[in-house]
Coordinates of C-alpha atoms in Angstrom, one line a residue:
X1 CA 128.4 91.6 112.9
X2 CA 124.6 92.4 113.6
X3 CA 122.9 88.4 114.1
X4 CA 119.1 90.5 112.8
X5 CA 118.4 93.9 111.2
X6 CA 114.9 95.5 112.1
X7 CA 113.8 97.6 109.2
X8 CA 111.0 99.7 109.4
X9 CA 108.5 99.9 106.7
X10 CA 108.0 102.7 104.0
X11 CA 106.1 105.9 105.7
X12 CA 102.2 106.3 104.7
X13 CA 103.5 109.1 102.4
X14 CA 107.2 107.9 101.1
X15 CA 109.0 110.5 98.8
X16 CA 111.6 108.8 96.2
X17 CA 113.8 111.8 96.7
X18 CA 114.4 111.1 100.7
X19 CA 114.7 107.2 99.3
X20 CA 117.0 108.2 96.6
X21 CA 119.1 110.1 99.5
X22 CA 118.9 107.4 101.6
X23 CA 120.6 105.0 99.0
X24 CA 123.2 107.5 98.6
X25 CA 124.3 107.8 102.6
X26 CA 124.2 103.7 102.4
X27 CA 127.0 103.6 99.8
X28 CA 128.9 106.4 101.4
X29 CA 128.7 104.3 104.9
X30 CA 129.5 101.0 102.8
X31 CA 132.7 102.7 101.2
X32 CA 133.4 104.2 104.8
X33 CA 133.7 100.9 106.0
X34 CA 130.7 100.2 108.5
X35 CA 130.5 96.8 109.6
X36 CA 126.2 97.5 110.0
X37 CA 126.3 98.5 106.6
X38 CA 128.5 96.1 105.1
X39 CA 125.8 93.3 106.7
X40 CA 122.9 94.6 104.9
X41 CA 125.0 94.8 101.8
X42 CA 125.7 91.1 102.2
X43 CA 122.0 90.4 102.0
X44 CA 122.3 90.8 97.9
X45 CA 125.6 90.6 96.9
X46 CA 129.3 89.1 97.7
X47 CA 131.1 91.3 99.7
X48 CA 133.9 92.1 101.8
X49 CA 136.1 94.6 103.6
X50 CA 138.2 94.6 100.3
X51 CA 135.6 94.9 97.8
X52 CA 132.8 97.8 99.4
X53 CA 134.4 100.2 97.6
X54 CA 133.5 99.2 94.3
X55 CA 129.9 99.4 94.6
X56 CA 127.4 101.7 92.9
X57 CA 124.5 103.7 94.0
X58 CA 122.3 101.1 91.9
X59 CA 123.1 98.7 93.7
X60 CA 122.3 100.8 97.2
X61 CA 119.0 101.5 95.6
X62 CA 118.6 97.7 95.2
X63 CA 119.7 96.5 98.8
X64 CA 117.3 99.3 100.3
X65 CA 114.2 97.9 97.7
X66 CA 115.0 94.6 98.6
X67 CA 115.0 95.7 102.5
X68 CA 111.5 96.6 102.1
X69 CA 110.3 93.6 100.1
X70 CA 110.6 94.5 96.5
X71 CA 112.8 92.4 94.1
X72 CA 113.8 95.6 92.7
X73 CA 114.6 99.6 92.7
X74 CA 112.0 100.1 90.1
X75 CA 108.9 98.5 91.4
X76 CA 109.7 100.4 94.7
X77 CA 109.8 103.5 93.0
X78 CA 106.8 103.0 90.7
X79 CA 105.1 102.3 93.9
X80 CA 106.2 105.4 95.9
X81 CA 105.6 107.6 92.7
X82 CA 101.7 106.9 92.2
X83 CA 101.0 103.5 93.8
X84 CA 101.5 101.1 90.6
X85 CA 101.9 97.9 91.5
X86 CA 102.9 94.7 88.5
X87 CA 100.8 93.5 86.8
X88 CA 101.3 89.9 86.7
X89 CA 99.8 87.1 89.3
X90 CA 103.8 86.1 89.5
X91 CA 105.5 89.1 90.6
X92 CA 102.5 90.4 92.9
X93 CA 102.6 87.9 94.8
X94 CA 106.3 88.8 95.5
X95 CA 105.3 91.6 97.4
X96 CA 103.3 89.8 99.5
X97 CA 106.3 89.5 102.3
X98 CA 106.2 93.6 101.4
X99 CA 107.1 95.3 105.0
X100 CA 104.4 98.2 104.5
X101 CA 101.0 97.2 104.7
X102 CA 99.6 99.4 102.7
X103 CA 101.6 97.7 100.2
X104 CA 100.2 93.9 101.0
X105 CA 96.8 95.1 101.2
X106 CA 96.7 97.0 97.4
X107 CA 98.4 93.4 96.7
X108 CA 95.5 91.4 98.2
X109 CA 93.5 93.4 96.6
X110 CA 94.4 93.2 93.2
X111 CA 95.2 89.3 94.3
X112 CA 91.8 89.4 94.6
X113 CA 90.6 91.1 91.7
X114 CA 91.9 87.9 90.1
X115 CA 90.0 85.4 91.2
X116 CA 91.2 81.4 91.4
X117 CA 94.5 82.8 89.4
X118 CA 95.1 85.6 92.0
X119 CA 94.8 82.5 94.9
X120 CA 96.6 80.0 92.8
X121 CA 99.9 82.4 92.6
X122 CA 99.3 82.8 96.2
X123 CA 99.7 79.1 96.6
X124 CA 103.2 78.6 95.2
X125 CA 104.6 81.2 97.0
X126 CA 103.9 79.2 100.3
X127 CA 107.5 77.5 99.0
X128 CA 109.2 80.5 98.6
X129 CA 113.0 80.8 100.1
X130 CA 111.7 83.9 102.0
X131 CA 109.9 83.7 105.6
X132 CA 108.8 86.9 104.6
X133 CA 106.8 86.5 101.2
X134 CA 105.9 82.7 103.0
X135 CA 104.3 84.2 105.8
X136 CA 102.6 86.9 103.6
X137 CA 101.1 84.1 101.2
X138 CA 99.9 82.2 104.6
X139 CA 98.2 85.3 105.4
X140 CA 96.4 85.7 102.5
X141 CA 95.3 82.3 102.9
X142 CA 93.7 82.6 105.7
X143 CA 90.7 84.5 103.7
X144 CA 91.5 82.8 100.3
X145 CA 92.4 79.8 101.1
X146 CA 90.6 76.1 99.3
X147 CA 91.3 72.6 99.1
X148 CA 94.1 73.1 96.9
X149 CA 96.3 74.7 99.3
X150 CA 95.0 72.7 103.0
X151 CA 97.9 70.4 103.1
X152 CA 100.8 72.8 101.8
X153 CA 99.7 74.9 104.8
X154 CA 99.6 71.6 107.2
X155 CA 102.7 70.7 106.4
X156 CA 104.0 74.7 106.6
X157 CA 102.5 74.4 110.5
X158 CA 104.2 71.7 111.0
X159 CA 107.8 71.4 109.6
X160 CA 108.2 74.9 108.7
X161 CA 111.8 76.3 110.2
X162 CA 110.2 79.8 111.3
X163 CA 108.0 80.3 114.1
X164 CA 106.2 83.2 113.2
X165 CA 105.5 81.5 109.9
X166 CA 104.3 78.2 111.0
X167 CA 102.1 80.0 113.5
X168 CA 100.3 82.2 110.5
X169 CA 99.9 78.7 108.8
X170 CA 98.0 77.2 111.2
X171 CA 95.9 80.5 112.0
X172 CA 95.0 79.9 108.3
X173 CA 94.0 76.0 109.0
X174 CA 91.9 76.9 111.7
X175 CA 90.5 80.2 111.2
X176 CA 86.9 79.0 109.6
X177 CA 84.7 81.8 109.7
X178 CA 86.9 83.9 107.1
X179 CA 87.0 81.4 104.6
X180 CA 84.7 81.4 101.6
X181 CA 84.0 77.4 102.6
X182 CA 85.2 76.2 105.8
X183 CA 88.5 73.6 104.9
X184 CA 87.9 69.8 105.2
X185 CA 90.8 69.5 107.4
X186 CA 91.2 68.6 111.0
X187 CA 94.4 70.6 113.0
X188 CA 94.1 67.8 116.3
X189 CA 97.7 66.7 115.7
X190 CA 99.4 69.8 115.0
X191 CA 97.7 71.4 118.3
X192 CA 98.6 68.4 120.4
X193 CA 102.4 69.0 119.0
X194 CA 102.9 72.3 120.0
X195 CA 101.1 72.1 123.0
X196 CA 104.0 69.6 124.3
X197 CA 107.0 70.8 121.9
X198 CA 106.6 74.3 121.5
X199 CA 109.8 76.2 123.0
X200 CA 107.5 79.4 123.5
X201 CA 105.3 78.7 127.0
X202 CA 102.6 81.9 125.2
X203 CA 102.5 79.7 122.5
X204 CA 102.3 76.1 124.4
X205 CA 99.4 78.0 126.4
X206 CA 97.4 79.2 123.5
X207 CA 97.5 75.8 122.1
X208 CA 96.5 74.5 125.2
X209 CA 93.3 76.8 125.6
X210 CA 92.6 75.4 122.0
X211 CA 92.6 72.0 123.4
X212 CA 90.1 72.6 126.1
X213 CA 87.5 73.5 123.5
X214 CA 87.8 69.9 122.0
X215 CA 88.2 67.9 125.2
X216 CA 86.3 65.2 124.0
X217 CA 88.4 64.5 121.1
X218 CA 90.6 61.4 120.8
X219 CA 93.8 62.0 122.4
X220 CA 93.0 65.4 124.2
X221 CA 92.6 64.8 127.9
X222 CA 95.7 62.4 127.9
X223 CA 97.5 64.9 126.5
X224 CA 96.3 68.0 129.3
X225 CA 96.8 65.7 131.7
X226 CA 100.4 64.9 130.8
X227 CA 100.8 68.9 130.3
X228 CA 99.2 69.5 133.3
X229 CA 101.6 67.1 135.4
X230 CA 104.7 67.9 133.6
X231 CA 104.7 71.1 131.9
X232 CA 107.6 73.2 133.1
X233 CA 105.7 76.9 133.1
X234 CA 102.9 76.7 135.6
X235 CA 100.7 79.1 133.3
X236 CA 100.7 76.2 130.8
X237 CA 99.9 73.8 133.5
X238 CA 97.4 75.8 135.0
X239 CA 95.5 76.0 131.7
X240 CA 95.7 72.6 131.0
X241 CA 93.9 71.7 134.6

């Protein structure tokens, strides 16, 4: 079984009928027995060997919606037949961890349009169970974001379990010029941490380079001297020389 699926997001001009075909050759290959299939299925339902024969093309239609960020076939297909989007705060911000971007971007949009509201649902999806719709939210932080959301997004840099996720977060902390008001919040810590923990060397580096802009900050040349000694990439020693 497949360990990751790469999916690729909805074409700049999707057509329901090719979708609607699609969802049909997805529960042909699921009743047909292919293991690929089978995995994605497993995504949004219980399933097994024994029991793929006894799904229904709604429920294709749902796994493909749910492949490309919506929580369901009809939101999809409201949105590939003349761009409608919901219109609540709660479910937009669902489609934040959408995989098109013209998708997220009408979302931030109409986020937007909202005001404080709009901002606040953006906020509580920075819990969400998806990395996805988390990472989305962190993004839309990083233009949006205000006091109310500074330490959900430190603690997201620093304890969150998915790298791509916790990086977004911090781009959000310390990204200043796009706010509205620059954040009262200092990243120090979090940048000395991944400079020494992260498993990534690009990512140690980068880090590192942020450290040499704040050298005269408590802590910061103890810790490129340490990196620069003991660091096991020589990119990431060389940059913290």
């Amino acid at each position: 079984m497949p360990r990751s699926l790469r999916f690729r997001p909805l074409p700049q001009h999707p057509s329901l009928e090719q979708l609607k075909k699609q969802a049909k050759d997805l529960l042909a290959s699921l009743r047909q027995g292919d293991q690929t299939v089978l995995h994605r299925f497993t995504r949004c339902f219980q399933v097994t060997e024994e029991t793929c024969t006894s799904f229904k093309l709604t429920q294709a239609q749902l796994v493909l919606a749910r492949e490309q960020g919506f929580p369901s076939w009809s939101q999809l297909a409201a949105w590939v037949t003349d761009r409608t989007l919901p219109s609540t705060p709660e479910a937009l911000v669902q489609l934040l961890g959408a995989r098109s971007h013209g998708v997220r971007k009408a979302v931030e949009i109409q986020l937007e349009s909202l005001g404080k509201t709009g901002v606040d649902a953006a906020i509580r999806e920075l819990f969400d169970p998806s990395p996805r719709v988390r990472y989305g939210a962190a993004d839309f932080m990083d233009h949006h974001a205000d006091e109310d959301c500074a330490d959900k997004l430190r603690d997201m840099a620093l304890n969150g379990p998915v790298p791509y996720v916790r990086d977004m977060a911090l781009h959000a902390l310390g990204c200043q010029r796009c706010k509205p008001e620059p954040l009262a919040v200092d990243i120090l810590d979090i940048l000395i941490l991944r400079a020494k923990t992260e498993e990534s060397w690009k990512k140690r580096r980068g880090a590192v380079w942020s450290l040499t802009q704040r050298n005269l900050d408590p802590g910061v040349q103890e810790t490129l001297h340490y990196l620069a000694e003991n660091d096991p990439h020589p990119e990431v020693a060389g940059a913290a020389r």
